[in-house]
CSV table of C-alpha atoms and ligand atoms in Angstrom, one decimal:
chain,number,residue,atom,x,y,z
A,22,UNK,CA,87.7,44.7,17.5
A,23,UNK,CA,84.5,45.3,15.4
A,24,UNK,CA,84.6,47.9,12.6
A,25,UNK,CA,83.5,51.2,14.0
A,26,UNK,CA,84.9,50.6,17.5
A,27,UNK,CA,87.5,53.1,18.5
A,28,UNK,CA,90.5,52.8,20.8
A,29,UNK,CA,89.7,56.1,22.5
A,30,UNK,CA,91.3,56.2,25.9
A,31,UNK,CA,88.9,55.7,28.8
A,32,UNK,CA,88.9,58.4,31.4
A,33,UNK,CA,89.7,56.6,34.6
A,34,UNK,CA,89.2,58.8,37.7
A,35,UNK,CA,91.9,58.0,40.3
A,36,UNK,CA,90.3,56.9,43.6
A,37,UNK,CA,90.2,59.0,46.7
A,38,UNK,CA,93.6,59.0,48.4
A,39,UNK,CA,93.9,60.3,52.0
A,40,UNK,CA,97.6,59.4,52.4
A,41,UNK,CA,98.8,63.0,52.3
A,42,UNK,CA,96.1,64.1,54.6
A,43,UNK,CA,96.4,61.3,57.1
A,44,UNK,CA,99.1,62.7,59.5
A,45,UNK,CA,97.2,66.0,59.8
A,46,UNK,CA,93.7,64.6,59.8
A,47,UNK,CA,93.1,64.6,63.6
A,48,UNK,CA,94.6,68.0,64.2
A,49,UNK,CA,92.7,69.6,61.3
A,50,UNK,CA,89.5,68.1,62.6
A,51,UNK,CA,90.0,69.5,66.1
A,52,UNK,CA,90.9,72.9,64.8
A,53,UNK,CA,87.8,72.9,62.6
A,54,UNK,CA,85.2,71.3,64.8
A,55,UNK,CA,86.7,70.9,68.3
A,56,UNK,CA,85.6,67.7,70.0
A,57,UNK,CA,82.3,67.4,68.2
A,58,UNK,CA,83.2,64.8,65.5
A,59,UNK,CA,84.6,62.5,68.2
A,60,UNK,CA,81.4,62.9,70.2
A,61,UNK,CA,79.5,61.9,67.1
A,62,UNK,CA,81.7,58.8,66.5
A,63,UNK,CA,81.5,57.7,70.1
A,64,UNK,CA,77.9,58.5,70.8
A,65,UNK,CA,76.6,54.9,70.6
A,66,UNK,CA,79.7,53.1,72.0
A,67,UNK,CA,77.9,52.1,75.2
A,68,UNK,CA,75.3,50.2,73.1
A,69,UNK,CA,78.0,48.1,71.3
A,70,UNK,CA,79.2,46.0,74.3
A,71,UNK,CA,77.6,42.8,72.9
A,72,UNK,CA,79.2,43.0,69.4
A,73,UNK,CA,81.3,40.0,68.6
A,74,UNK,CA,82.5,40.8,65.0
A,75,UNK,CA,82.7,44.3,63.7
A,76,UNK,CA,83.4,45.8,60.3
A,77,UNK,CA,84.9,49.3,60.4
A,78,UNK,CA,84.5,50.9,57.0
A,79,UNK,CA,86.9,53.7,56.1
A,80,UNK,CA,87.7,54.2,59.7
A,81,UNK,CA,90.7,56.4,58.9
A,82,UNK,CA,93.3,57.0,61.6
A,83,UNK,CA,91.6,54.5,64.0
A,84,UNK,CA,90.4,56.6,66.8
A,85,UNK,CA,87.0,54.8,66.8
A,86,UNK,CA,88.8,51.5,66.5
A,87,UNK,CA,90.9,52.2,69.6
A,88,UNK,CA,87.9,53.2,71.6
A,89,UNK,CA,85.8,50.2,70.5
A,90,UNK,CA,88.7,47.8,71.4
A,91,UNK,CA,88.9,49.3,74.8
A,92,UNK,CA,85.2,49.4,75.5
A,93,UNK,CA,84.4,45.9,74.2
A,94,UNK,CA,87.1,43.4,75.4
A,95,UNK,CA,86.0,40.6,73.1
A,96,UNK,CA,85.1,42.1,69.7
A,97,UNK,CA,87.0,41.0,66.7
A,98,UNK,CA,87.4,43.7,64.0
A,99,UNK,CA,87.9,43.8,60.2
A,100,UNK,CA,89.2,47.3,59.4
A,101,UNK,CA,88.9,48.3,55.7
A,102,UNK,CA,90.4,51.5,54.3
A,103,UNK,CA,91.6,52.7,50.9
A,104,UNK,CA,94.5,54.7,52.5
A,105,UNK,CA,97.6,52.8,53.5
A,106,UNK,CA,98.8,55.7,55.6
A,107,UNK,CA,95.5,55.8,57.5
A,108,UNK,CA,95.9,52.1,58.1
A,109,UNK,CA,99.4,52.6,59.5
A,110,UNK,CA,98.1,55.2,61.9
A,111,UNK,CA,95.2,53.0,63.0
A,112,UNK,CA,97.5,49.9,63.4
A,113,UNK,CA,99.9,52.0,65.5
A,114,UNK,CA,97.1,53.1,67.7
A,115,UNK,CA,95.9,49.5,68.2
A,116,UNK,CA,99.5,48.3,68.9
A,117,UNK,CA,100.0,51.1,71.5
A,118,UNK,CA,97.1,49.5,73.4
A,119,UNK,CA,99.0,46.2,73.6
A,120,UNK,CA,99.2,42.9,71.7
A,121,UNK,CA,95.9,41.6,73.2
A,122,UNK,CA,94.1,44.6,71.5
A,123,UNK,CA,96.2,44.6,68.2
A,124,UNK,CA,95.6,40.9,67.7
A,125,UNK,CA,91.8,41.4,67.6
A,126,UNK,CA,92.1,43.5,64.4
A,127,UNK,CA,92.6,42.4,60.8
A,128,UNK,CA,93.5,45.4,58.5
A,129,UNK,CA,92.5,45.3,54.9
A,130,UNK,CA,94.0,47.9,52.6
A,131,UNK,CA,91.4,48.0,49.8
A,132,UNK,CA,88.2,49.6,48.4
A,133,UNK,CA,85.2,48.5,50.5
A,134,UNK,CA,83.6,47.4,47.2
A,135,UNK,CA,86.5,44.9,46.6
A,136,UNK,CA,86.4,43.6,50.1
A,137,UNK,CA,84.9,40.2,50.9
A,138,UNK,CA,84.6,38.8,54.4
A,139,UNK,CA,85.8,35.3,55.2
A,140,UNK,CA,82.2,34.2,55.7
A,141,UNK,CA,78.9,35.6,54.5
A,142,UNK,CA,76.6,37.2,57.2
A,143,UNK,CA,79.8,37.9,59.2
A,144,UNK,CA,79.2,41.1,61.2
A,145,UNK,CA,76.9,42.0,64.1
A,146,UNK,CA,78.3,45.5,63.9
A,147,UNK,CA,79.1,47.7,60.9
A,148,UNK,CA,80.5,51.2,61.6
A,149,UNK,CA,80.7,54.0,59.0
A,150,UNK,CA,81.9,57.3,60.4
A,151,UNK,CA,82.2,60.2,57.8
A,152,UNK,CA,82.6,57.5,55.2
A,153,UNK,CA,79.3,57.2,53.3
A,154,UNK,CA,79.6,60.8,52.2
A,155,UNK,CA,82.6,59.7,50.0
A,156,UNK,CA,80.1,58.0,47.6
A,157,UNK,CA,77.6,59.3,45.0
A,158,UNK,CA,74.1,57.9,45.1
A,159,UNK,CA,74.7,54.9,42.8
A,160,UNK,CA,77.9,53.8,44.5
A,161,UNK,CA,76.4,54.4,47.9
A,162,UNK,CA,73.5,52.0,47.1
A,163,UNK,CA,76.0,49.3,46.1
A,164,UNK,CA,77.9,49.8,49.3
A,165,UNK,CA,74.8,49.6,51.5
A,166,UNK,CA,73.7,46.5,49.6
A,167,UNK,CA,77.0,44.9,50.5
A,168,UNK,CA,76.4,45.9,54.1
A,169,UNK,CA,73.1,44.1,54.1
A,170,UNK,CA,74.8,40.9,52.6
A,171,UNK,CA,77.4,41.0,55.3
A,172,UNK,CA,75.2,41.7,58.3
A,173,UNK,CA,74.0,39.0,60.7
A,174,UNK,CA,70.3,39.1,61.6
A,175,UNK,CA,69.8,41.9,64.2
A,176,UNK,CA,73.2,43.4,63.4
A,177,UNK,CA,73.8,47.0,64.4
A,178,UNK,CA,75.0,49.7,62.1
A,179,UNK,CA,76.3,53.0,63.3
A,180,UNK,CA,76.8,56.0,61.0
A,181,UNK,CA,78.1,59.5,61.6
A,182,UNK,CA,77.7,62.2,59.0
A,183,UNK,CA,77.5,65.8,58.3
A,184,UNK,CA,74.0,67.0,57.4
A,185,UNK,CA,72.3,70.0,55.7
A,186,UNK,CA,70.1,71.5,58.4
A,187,UNK,CA,66.6,71.5,56.9
A,188,UNK,CA,65.3,74.9,58.0
A,189,UNK,CA,66.6,78.3,56.9
A,190,UNK,CA,68.7,80.3,57.8
A,191,UNK,CA,70.8,77.4,59.3
A,192,UNK,CA,70.3,75.5,56.0
A,193,UNK,CA,72.5,78.0,54.1
A,194,UNK,CA,75.2,78.0,56.7
A,195,UNK,CA,75.3,74.1,56.9
A,196,UNK,CA,75.2,73.9,53.1
A,197,UNK,CA,78.2,76.2,52.8
A,198,UNK,CA,80.1,74.2,55.4
A,199,UNK,CA,79.4,70.9,53.7
A,200,UNK,CA,80.4,72.4,50.3
A,201,UNK,CA,83.6,73.7,51.7
A,202,UNK,CA,84.4,70.3,53.2
A,203,UNK,CA,83.9,68.6,49.8
A,204,UNK,CA,86.1,71.2,48.2
A,205,UNK,CA,88.8,70.6,50.8
A,206,UNK,CA,88.7,66.9,50.3
A,207,UNK,CA,88.7,67.3,46.5
A,208,UNK,CA,91.9,69.4,46.8
A,209,UNK,CA,93.7,67.2,49.4
A,210,UNK,CA,92.4,63.7,48.7
A,211,UNK,CA,91.0,63.8,45.2
A,212,UNK,CA,87.4,63.1,46.4
A,213,UNK,CA,85.2,63.5,43.3
A,214,UNK,CA,81.8,63.4,45.1
A,215,UNK,CA,80.3,66.8,45.7
A,216,UNK,CA,77.1,66.3,47.7
A,217,UNK,CA,75.8,64.3,50.6
A,218,UNK,CA,74.0,61.1,49.4
A,219,UNK,CA,70.7,60.0,50.9
A,220,UNK,CA,72.2,57.2,53.1
A,221,UNK,CA,69.1,56.9,55.4
A,222,UNK,CA,66.9,56.1,52.4
A,223,UNK,CA,69.5,53.5,51.1
A,224,UNK,CA,69.8,51.9,54.6
A,225,UNK,CA,66.1,51.6,54.8
A,226,UNK,CA,65.8,50.1,51.4
A,227,UNK,CA,68.3,47.4,52.3
A,228,UNK,CA,66.6,46.3,55.6
A,229,UNK,CA,68.1,48.6,58.2
A,230,UNK,CA,65.7,50.3,60.6
A,231,UNK,CA,66.6,53.5,62.5
A,232,UNK,CA,66.8,52.8,66.3
A,233,UNK,CA,68.3,56.0,67.7
A,234,UNK,CA,69.7,59.2,66.4
A,235,UNK,CA,71.5,62.2,67.9
A,236,UNK,CA,72.3,65.6,66.6
A,237,UNK,CA,75.3,67.8,67.4
A,238,UNK,CA,76.4,71.4,66.5
A,239,UNK,CA,72.8,72.6,66.0
A,240,UNK,CA,72.1,69.6,63.7
A,241,UNK,CA,75.1,69.8,61.5
A,242,UNK,CA,76.3,66.4,62.7
A,243,UNK,CA,74.1,63.4,62.8
A,244,UNK,CA,74.9,60.1,64.5
A,245,UNK,CA,72.5,57.2,64.0
A,246,UNK,CA,72.1,53.6,65.2
A,247,UNK,CA,70.4,51.2,62.9
A,248,UNK,CA,69.2,47.6,63.4
A,249,UNK,CA,69.3,45.1,60.5
A,250,UNK,CA,66.0,43.3,60.0
A,251,UNK,CA,66.9,40.7,57.3
B,327,SAM,C1,86.5,61.4,55.6
B,327,SAM,S1,87.5,60.1,56.0
B,327,SAM,C2,86.8,59.5,57.5
B,327,SAM,C3,87.7,58.7,58.4
B,327,SAM,C4,87.1,58.3,59.7
B,327,SAM,N1,86.1,57.3,59.5
B,327,SAM,C5,86.6,59.4,60.6
B,327,SAM,O1,85.6,59.2,61.3
B,327,SAM,O2,87.1,60.5,60.6
B,327,SAM,C6,87.1,58.8,54.9
B,327,SAM,C7,87.9,57.6,55.0
B,327,SAM,O3,87.3,56.6,54.2
B,327,SAM,C8,88.3,56.0,53.4
B,327,SAM,N2,87.7,55.6,52.1
B,327,SAM,C9,87.1,56.4,51.2
B,327,SAM,N3,86.6,55.7,50.2
B,327,SAM,C10,86.8,54.4,50.5
B,327,SAM,C11,86.5,53.2,49.9
B,327,SAM,N4,85.8,53.2,48.7
B,327,SAM,N5,86.8,52.0,50.5
B,327,SAM,C12,87.5,52.0,51.6
B,327,SAM,N6,87.8,53.2,52.3
B,327,SAM,C13,87.5,54.3,51.7
B,327,SAM,C14,89.4,57.1,53.2
B,327,SAM,O4,90.7,56.5,52.9
B,327,SAM,C15,89.4,57.7,54.6
B,327,SAM,O5,90.2,57.1,55.5
């Protein structure tokens, strides 16, 4: 250690942890938003029939996973999530469908930023539902850069997110809803992020082009389908 350097303890922020929330996640979602988050997640499923290898990022309790496995009988999936309890729920859901479904999924209990696929340019589908909002702008750009390094040419990327509606007075209502969601995730899952990052800009910067989008709940929910143009 050089003179003048101190041994001051570093403030390490513990990562988000959805383990305690996991068993109640689906029911809380339905109480709060009815069927609309599921509609947002499943919006582009009919366009994913040709996918062969999918990366599901922070897919939580695996409701999207189960639907994807059922709708696409050949897709192989890497499922990455920080929460062991969420992974248990997702694995249970896949197992309930039967071994032919469960065997097409590989679960990875880790931070997406520590994940590395078996081969580069691995995925023709990357899905991120209510996941990119867990990152601040800087971390988000790193995550999207990883997406672009893992995507095959012409890969599809689907994203669902909350959104602040641009025009008042809906803007103020949507902003209050988004803020209260961040506060709830801070209390229950230690999420430190406090505002929605600009993921469309980050996706565009890293070679993804918007192909289709859909809005629900008067624009509070945004589903988007992107194509990767390497
Ligand atoms: C808000 S939940 C969304 C879950 C699910 N995708 C959905 O549609 O409801 C965010 C999920 O992302 C996971 N997550 C958050 N940060 C992560 C990270 N850095 N790497 C991997 N998973 C992460 C959490 O454990 C949680 O399961």
